[in-house]
mmCIF file of C-alpha atoms and ligand atoms in Angstrom:
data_model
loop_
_atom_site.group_PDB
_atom_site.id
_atom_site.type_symbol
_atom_site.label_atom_id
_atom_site.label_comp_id
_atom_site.label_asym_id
_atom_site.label_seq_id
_atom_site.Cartn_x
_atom_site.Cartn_y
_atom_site.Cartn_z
ATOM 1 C CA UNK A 102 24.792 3.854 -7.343
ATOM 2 C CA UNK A 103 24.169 0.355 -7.601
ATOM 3 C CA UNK A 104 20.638 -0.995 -8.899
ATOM 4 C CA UNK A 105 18.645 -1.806 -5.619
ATOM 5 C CA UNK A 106 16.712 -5.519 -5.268
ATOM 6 C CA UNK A 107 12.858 -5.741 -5.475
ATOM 7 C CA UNK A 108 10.921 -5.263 -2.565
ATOM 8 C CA UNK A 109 9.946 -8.841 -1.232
ATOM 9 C CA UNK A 110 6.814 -8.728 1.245
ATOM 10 C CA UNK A 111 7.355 -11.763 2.985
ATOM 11 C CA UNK A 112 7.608 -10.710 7.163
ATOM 12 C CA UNK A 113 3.938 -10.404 8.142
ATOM 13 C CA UNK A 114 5.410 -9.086 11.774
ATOM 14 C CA UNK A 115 7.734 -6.848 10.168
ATOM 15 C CA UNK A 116 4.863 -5.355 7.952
ATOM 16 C CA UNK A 117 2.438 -4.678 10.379
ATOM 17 C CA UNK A 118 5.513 -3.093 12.295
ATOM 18 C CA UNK A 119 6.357 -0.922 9.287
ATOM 19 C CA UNK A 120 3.446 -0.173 7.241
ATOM 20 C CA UNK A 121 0.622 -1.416 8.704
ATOM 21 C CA UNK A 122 -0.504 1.482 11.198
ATOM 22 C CA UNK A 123 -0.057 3.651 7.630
ATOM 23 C CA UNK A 124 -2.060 1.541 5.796
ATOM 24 C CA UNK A 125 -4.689 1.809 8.643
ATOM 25 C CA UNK A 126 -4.730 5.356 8.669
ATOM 26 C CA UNK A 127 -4.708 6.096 4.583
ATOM 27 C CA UNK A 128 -7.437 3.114 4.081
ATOM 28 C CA UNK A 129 -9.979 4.446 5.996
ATOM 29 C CA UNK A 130 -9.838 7.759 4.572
ATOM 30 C CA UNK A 131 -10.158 6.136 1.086
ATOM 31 C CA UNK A 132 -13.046 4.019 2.618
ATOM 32 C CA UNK A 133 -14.702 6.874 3.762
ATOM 33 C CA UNK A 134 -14.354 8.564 -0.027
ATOM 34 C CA UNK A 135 -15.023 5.454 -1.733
ATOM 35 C CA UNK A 136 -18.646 5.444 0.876
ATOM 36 C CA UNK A 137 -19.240 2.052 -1.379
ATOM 37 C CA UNK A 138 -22.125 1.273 0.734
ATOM 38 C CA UNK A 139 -22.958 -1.633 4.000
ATOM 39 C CA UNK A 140 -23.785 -5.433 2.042
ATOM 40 C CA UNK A 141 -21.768 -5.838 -0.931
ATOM 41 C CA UNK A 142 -19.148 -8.128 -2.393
ATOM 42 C CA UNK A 143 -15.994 -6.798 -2.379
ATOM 43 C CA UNK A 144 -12.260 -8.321 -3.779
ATOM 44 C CA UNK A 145 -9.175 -7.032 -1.915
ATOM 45 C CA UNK A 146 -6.366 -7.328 -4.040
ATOM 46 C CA UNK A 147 -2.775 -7.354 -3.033
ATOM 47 C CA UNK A 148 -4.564 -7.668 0.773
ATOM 48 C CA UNK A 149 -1.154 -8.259 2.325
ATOM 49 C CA UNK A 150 -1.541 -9.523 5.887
ATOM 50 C CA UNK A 151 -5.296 -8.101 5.944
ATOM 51 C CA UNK A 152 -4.558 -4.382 7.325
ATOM 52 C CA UNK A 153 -7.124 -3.166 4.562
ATOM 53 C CA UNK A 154 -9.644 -6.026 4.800
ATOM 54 C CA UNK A 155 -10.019 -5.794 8.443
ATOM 55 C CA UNK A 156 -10.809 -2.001 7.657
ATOM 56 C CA UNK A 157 -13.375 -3.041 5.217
ATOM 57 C CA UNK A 158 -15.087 -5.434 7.704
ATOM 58 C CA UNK A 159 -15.508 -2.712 10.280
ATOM 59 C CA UNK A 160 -16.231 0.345 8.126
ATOM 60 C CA UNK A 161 -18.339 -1.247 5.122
ATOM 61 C CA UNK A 162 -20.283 -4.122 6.312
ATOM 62 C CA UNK A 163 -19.376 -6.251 3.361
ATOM 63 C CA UNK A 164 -21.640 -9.196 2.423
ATOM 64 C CA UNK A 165 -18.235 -11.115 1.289
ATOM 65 C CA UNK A 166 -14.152 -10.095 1.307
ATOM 66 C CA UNK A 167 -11.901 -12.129 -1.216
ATOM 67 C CA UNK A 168 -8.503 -11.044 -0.437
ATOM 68 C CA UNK A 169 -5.749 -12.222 -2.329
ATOM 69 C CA UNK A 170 -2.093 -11.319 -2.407
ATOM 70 C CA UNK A 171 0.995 -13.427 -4.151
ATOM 71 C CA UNK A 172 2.779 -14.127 -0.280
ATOM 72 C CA UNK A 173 2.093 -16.951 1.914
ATOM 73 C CA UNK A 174 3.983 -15.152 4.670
ATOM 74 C CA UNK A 175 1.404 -12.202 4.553
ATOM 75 C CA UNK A 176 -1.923 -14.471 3.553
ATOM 76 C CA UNK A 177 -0.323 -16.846 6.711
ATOM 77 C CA UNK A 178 -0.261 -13.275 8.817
ATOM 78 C CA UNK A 179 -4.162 -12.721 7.347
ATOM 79 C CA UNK A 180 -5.129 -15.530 8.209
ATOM 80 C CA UNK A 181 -4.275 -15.359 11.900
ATOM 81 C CA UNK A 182 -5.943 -12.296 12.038
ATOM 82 C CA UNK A 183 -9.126 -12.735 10.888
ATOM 83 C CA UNK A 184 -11.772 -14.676 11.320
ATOM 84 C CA UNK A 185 -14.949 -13.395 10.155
ATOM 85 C CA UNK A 186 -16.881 -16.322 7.804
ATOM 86 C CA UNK A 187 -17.311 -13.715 4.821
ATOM 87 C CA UNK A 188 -13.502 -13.443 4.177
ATOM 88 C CA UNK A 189 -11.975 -16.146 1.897
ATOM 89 C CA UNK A 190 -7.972 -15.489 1.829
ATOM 90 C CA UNK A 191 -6.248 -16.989 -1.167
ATOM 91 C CA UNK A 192 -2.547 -17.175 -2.688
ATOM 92 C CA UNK A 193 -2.775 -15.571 -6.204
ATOM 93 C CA UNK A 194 -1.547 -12.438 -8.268
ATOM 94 C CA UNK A 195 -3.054 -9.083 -9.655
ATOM 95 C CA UNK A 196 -2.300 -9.880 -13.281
ATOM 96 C CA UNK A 197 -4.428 -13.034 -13.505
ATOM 97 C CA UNK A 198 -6.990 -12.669 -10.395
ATOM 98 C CA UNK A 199 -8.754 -16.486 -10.386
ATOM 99 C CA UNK A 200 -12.223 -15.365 -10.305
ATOM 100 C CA UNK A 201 -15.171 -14.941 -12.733
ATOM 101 C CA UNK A 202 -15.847 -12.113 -14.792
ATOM 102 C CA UNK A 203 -18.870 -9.590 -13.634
ATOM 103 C CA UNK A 204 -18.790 -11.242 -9.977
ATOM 104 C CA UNK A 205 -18.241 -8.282 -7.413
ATOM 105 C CA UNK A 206 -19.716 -5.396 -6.236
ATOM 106 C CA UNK A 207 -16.623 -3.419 -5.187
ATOM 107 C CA UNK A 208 -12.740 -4.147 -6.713
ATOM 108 C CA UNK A 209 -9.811 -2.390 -4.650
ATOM 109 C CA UNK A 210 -6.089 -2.329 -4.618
ATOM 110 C CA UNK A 211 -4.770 -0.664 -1.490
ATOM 111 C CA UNK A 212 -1.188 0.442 -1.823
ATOM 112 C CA UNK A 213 -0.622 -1.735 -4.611
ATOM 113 C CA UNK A 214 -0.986 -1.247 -7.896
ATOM 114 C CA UNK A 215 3.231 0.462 -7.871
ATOM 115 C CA UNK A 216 4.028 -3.175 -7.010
ATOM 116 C CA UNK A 217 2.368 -4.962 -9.851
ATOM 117 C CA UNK A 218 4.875 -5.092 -12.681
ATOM 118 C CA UNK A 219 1.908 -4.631 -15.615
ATOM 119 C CA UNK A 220 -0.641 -1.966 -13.747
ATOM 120 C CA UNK A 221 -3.052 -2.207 -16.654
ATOM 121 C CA UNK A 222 -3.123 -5.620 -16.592
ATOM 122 C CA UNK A 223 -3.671 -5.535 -13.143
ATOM 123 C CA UNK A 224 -6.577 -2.356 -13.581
ATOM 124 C CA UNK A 225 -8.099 -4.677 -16.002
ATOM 125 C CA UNK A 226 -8.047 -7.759 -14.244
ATOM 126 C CA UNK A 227 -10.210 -5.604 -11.253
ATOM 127 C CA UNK A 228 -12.420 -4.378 -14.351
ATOM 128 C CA UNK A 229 -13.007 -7.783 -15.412
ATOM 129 C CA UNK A 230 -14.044 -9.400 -11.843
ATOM 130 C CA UNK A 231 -16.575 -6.312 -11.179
ATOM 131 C CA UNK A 232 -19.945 -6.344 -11.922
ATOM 132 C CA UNK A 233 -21.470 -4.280 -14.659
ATOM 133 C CA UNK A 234 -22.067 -0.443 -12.316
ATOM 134 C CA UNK A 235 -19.487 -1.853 -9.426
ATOM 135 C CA UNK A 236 -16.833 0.173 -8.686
ATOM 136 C CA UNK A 237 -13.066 -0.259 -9.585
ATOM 137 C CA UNK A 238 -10.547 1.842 -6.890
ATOM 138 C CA UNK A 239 -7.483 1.781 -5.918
ATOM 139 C CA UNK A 240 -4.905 4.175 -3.923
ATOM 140 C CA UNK A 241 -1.139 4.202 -4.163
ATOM 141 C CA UNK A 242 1.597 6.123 -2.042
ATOM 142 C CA UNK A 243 2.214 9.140 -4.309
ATOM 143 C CA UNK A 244 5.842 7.631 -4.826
ATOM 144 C CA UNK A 245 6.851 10.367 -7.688
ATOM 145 C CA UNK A 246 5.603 13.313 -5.441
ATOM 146 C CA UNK A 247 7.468 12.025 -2.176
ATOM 147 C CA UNK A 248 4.374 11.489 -0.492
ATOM 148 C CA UNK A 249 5.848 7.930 0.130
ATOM 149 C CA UNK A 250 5.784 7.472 3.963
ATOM 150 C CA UNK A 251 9.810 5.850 3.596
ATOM 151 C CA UNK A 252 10.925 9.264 1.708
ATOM 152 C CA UNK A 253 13.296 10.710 4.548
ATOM 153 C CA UNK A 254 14.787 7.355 4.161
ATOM 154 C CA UNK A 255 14.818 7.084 0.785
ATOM 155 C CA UNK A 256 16.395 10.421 0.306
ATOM 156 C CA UNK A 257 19.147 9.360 2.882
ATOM 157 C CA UNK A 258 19.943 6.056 1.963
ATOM 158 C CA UNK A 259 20.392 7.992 -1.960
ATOM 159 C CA UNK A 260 22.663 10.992 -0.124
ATOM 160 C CA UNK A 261 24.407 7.561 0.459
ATOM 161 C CA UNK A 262 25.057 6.070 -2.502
ATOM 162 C CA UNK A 263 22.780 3.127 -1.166
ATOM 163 C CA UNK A 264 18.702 3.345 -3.112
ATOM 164 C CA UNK A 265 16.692 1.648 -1.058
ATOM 165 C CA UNK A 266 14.158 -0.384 -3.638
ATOM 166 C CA UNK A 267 11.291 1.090 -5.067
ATOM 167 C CA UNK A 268 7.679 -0.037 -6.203
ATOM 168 C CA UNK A 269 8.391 -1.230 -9.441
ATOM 169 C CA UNK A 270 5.828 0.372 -11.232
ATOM 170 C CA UNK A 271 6.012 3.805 -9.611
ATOM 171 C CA UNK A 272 5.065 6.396 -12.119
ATOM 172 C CA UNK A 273 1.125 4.894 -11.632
ATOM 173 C CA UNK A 274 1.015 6.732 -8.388
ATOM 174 C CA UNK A 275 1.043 10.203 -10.675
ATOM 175 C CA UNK A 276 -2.613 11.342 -11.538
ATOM 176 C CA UNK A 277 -2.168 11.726 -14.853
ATOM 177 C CA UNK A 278 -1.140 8.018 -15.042
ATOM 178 C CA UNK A 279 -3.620 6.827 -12.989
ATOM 179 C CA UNK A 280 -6.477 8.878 -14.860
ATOM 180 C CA UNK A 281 -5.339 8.042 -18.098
ATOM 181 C CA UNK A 282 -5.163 4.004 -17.387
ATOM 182 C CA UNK A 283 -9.049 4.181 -16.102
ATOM 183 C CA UNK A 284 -10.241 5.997 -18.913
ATOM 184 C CA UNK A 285 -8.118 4.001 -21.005
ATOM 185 C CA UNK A 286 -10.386 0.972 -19.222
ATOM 186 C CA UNK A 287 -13.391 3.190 -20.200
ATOM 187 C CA UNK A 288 -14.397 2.892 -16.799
ATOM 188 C CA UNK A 289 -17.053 5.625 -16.349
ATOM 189 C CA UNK A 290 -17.540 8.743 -13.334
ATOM 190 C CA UNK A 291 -13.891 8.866 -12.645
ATOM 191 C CA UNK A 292 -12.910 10.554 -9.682
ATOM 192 C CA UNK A 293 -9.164 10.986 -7.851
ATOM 193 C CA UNK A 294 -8.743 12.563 -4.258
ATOM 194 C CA UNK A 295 -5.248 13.115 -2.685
ATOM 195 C CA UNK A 296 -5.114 11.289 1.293
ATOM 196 C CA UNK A 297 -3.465 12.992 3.448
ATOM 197 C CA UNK A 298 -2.056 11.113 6.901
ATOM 198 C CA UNK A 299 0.621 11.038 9.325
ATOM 199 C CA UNK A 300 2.053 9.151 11.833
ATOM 200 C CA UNK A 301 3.981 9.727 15.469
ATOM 201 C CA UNK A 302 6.870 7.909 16.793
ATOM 202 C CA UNK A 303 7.383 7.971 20.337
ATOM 203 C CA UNK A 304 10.876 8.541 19.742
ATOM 204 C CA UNK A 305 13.828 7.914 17.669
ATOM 205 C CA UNK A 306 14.049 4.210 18.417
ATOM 206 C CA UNK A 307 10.565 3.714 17.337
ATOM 207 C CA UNK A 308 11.244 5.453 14.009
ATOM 208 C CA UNK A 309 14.075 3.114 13.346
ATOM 209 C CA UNK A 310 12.927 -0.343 14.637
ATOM 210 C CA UNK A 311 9.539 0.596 12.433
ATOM 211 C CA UNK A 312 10.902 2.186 9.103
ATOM 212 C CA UNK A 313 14.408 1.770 9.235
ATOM 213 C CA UNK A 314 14.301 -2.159 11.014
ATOM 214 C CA UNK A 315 11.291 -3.914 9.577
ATOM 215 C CA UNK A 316 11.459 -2.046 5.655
ATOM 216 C CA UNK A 317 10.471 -5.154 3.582
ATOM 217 C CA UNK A 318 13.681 -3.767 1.916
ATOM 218 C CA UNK A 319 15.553 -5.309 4.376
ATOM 219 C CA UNK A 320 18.055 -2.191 4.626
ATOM 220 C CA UNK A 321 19.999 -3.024 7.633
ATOM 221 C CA UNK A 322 21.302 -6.110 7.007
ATOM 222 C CA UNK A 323 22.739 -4.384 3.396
ATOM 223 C CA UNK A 324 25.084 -1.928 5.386
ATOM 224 C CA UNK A 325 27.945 -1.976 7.545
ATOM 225 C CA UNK A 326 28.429 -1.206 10.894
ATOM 226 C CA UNK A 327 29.636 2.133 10.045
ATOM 227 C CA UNK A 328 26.868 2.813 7.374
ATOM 228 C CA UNK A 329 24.224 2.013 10.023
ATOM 229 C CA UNK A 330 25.584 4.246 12.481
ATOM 230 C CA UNK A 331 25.878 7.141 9.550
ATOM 231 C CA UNK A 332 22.220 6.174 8.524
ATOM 232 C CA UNK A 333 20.835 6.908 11.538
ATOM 233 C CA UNK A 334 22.700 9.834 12.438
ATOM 234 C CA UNK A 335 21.163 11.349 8.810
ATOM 235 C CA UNK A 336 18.194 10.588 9.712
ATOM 236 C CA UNK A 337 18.344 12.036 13.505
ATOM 237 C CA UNK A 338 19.716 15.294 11.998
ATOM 238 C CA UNK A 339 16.566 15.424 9.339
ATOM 239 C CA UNK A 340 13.849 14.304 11.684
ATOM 240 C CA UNK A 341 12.371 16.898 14.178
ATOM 241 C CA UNK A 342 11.341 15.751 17.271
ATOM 242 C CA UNK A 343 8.799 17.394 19.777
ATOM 243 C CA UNK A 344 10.554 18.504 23.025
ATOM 244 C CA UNK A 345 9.214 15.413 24.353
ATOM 245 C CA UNK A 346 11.335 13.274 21.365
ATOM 246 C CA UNK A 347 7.713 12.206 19.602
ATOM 247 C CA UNK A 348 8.514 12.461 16.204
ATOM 248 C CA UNK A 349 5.877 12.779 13.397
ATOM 249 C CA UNK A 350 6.055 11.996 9.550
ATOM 250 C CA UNK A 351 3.530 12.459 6.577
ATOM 251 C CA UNK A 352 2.486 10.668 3.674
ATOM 252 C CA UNK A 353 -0.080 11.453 1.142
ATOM 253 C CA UNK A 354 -1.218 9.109 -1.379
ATOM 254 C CA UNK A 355 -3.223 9.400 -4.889
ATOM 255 C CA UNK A 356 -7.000 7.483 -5.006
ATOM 256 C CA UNK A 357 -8.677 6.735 -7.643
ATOM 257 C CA UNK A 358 -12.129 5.778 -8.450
ATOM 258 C CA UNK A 359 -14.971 4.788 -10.642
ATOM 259 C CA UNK A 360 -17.252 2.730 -12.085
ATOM 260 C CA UNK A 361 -17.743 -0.570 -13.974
ATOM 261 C CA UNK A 362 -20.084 0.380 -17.293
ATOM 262 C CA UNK A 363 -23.496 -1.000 -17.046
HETATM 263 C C1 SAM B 271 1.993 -2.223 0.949
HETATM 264 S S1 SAM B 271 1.288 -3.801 0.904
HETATM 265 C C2 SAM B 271 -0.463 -3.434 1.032
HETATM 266 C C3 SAM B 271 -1.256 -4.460 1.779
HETATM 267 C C4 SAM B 271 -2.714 -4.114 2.059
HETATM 268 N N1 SAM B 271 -3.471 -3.956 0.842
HETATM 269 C C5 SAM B 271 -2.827 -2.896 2.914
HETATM 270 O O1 SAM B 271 -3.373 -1.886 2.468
HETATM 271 O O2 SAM B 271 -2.368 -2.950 4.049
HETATM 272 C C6 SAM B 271 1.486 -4.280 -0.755
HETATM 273 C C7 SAM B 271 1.004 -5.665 -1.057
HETATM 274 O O3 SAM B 271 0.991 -5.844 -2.479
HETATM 275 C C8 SAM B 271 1.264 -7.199 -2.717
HETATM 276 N N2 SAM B 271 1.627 -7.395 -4.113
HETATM 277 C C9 SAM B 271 2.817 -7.174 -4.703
HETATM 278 N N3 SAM B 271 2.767 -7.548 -6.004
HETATM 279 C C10 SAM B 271 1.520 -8.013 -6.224
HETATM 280 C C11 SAM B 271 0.852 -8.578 -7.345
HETATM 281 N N4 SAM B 271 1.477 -8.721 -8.535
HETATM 282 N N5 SAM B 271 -0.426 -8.979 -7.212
HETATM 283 C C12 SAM B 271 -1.070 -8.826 -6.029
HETATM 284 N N6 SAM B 271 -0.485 -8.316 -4.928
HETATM 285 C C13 SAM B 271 0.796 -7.918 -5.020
HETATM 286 C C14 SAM B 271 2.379 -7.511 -1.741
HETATM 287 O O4 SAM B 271 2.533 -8.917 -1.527
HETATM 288 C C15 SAM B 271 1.907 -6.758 -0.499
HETATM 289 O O5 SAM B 271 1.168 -7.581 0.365
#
């Protein structure tokens, strides 16, 4: 098999085509289990094109939002979005977040932290910008367990001979990863929760043109004619439709969470 390409999140449309109604769906159930509280100052790291942050806004009642994520395309995307005065949107990366020590409430990586080539730099950078007692969270697909919501893709595009790219840093999404880099932090009342979601496709078409189309991976424009046609015959064969052709996938993803010593 030849090596795939890192995944480049650059298409803001294409993202809130492919993973945004995902991201929607997982995020507020680790909102919900986070239950941070209405009036506090939250970062959003790795916010994308704001599919978390707008989540936060409506759910947690934040007193401020920094979101920050490494791609003009998706900050652009953010930006268009939203409006309210307490989110500031900025260009930067995980590893070296450009904010004070001890300055927020609340520190979160939504679907993340597999992306960011050093995770414990990344962990610590959230450690380091939360205030003593704040909390430090984060929640990745659970890549390694094939709780990734691309997996019948994946495994297709591998029956193939073709690996789609992966998160970089994939083995954080296990548990035991994830609970040994927070201790590791000696962040304090740790506490992990698998999420649980899934999503329906009206049809087959809608499955493709929104995980087969938009992939940041940019997978159809790597094959052939006859290797598109062969992908999506694979994946007609593995995905079961309802009599009326809805089709529905799962995910499940691991959370962390815990808190800042005082
Ligand atoms: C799957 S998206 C999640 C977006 C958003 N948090 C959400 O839940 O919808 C992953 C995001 O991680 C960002 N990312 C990748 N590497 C990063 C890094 N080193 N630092 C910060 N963000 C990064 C990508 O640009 C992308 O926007």
């Amino acid at each position: 098999m030849s090596s795939p390409e890192p995944i480049k999140f650059t298409d803001g449309a294409a993202y809130e085509r492919f993973m945004a109604p995902w991201s929607r769906s997982a995020g507020a159930l680790f909102l919900d289990w986070l239950a941070p509280g209405t009036g506090r100052s939250w970062v959003d790291v790795g916010a994308g094109n704001g599919a978390f942050t707008e989540l936060v806004l409506a759910k947690s009642a934040p007193s401020s939002v920094c979101a920050i994520d490494p791609s003009d395309a998706q900050i652009e995307a953010a930006r268009k979005k939203i409006s309210a005065k307490q989110v500031e949107l900025s260009i930067g990366d995980a590893m070296a977040l450009p904010y004070e020590s001890n300055r927020f409430d609340v520190a979160v990586m939504a679907l993340v932290l597999f992306f960011v080539p050093d995770p414990r730099k990344g962990a610590s950078e959230m450690l380091r910008v939360t205030k003593p007692g704040g909390i430090v969270a984060s929640y990745t697909w659970d890549v390694m367990g094939g709780g990734i919501p691309a997996q019948p893709l994946w495994d297709e595009m591998d029956a193939m001979g073709k690996p789609a790219a992966r998160p970089p840093s994939a083995e954080i999404s296990r548990f035991a990863a994830l609970k040994a880099l927070w201790a590791d932090l000696g962040i304090r009342d740790v506490e992990t929760r698998e999420l649980v979601v899934e999503r329906t496709f009206a049809d087959f078409d809608d499955y493709w043109l929104s995980m087969v189309v938009s992939s940041p991976s940019g997978i159809v424009g790597k094959l052939t004619d006859a290797e598109t046609a062969e992908l999506k015959r694979r994946l007609q064969d593995r995905l079961p439709a309802s009599a009326s052709g809805v089709i529905t996938v799962h995910a499940w993803a691991t959370a962390i969470k815990g808190r800042k010593a005082a």
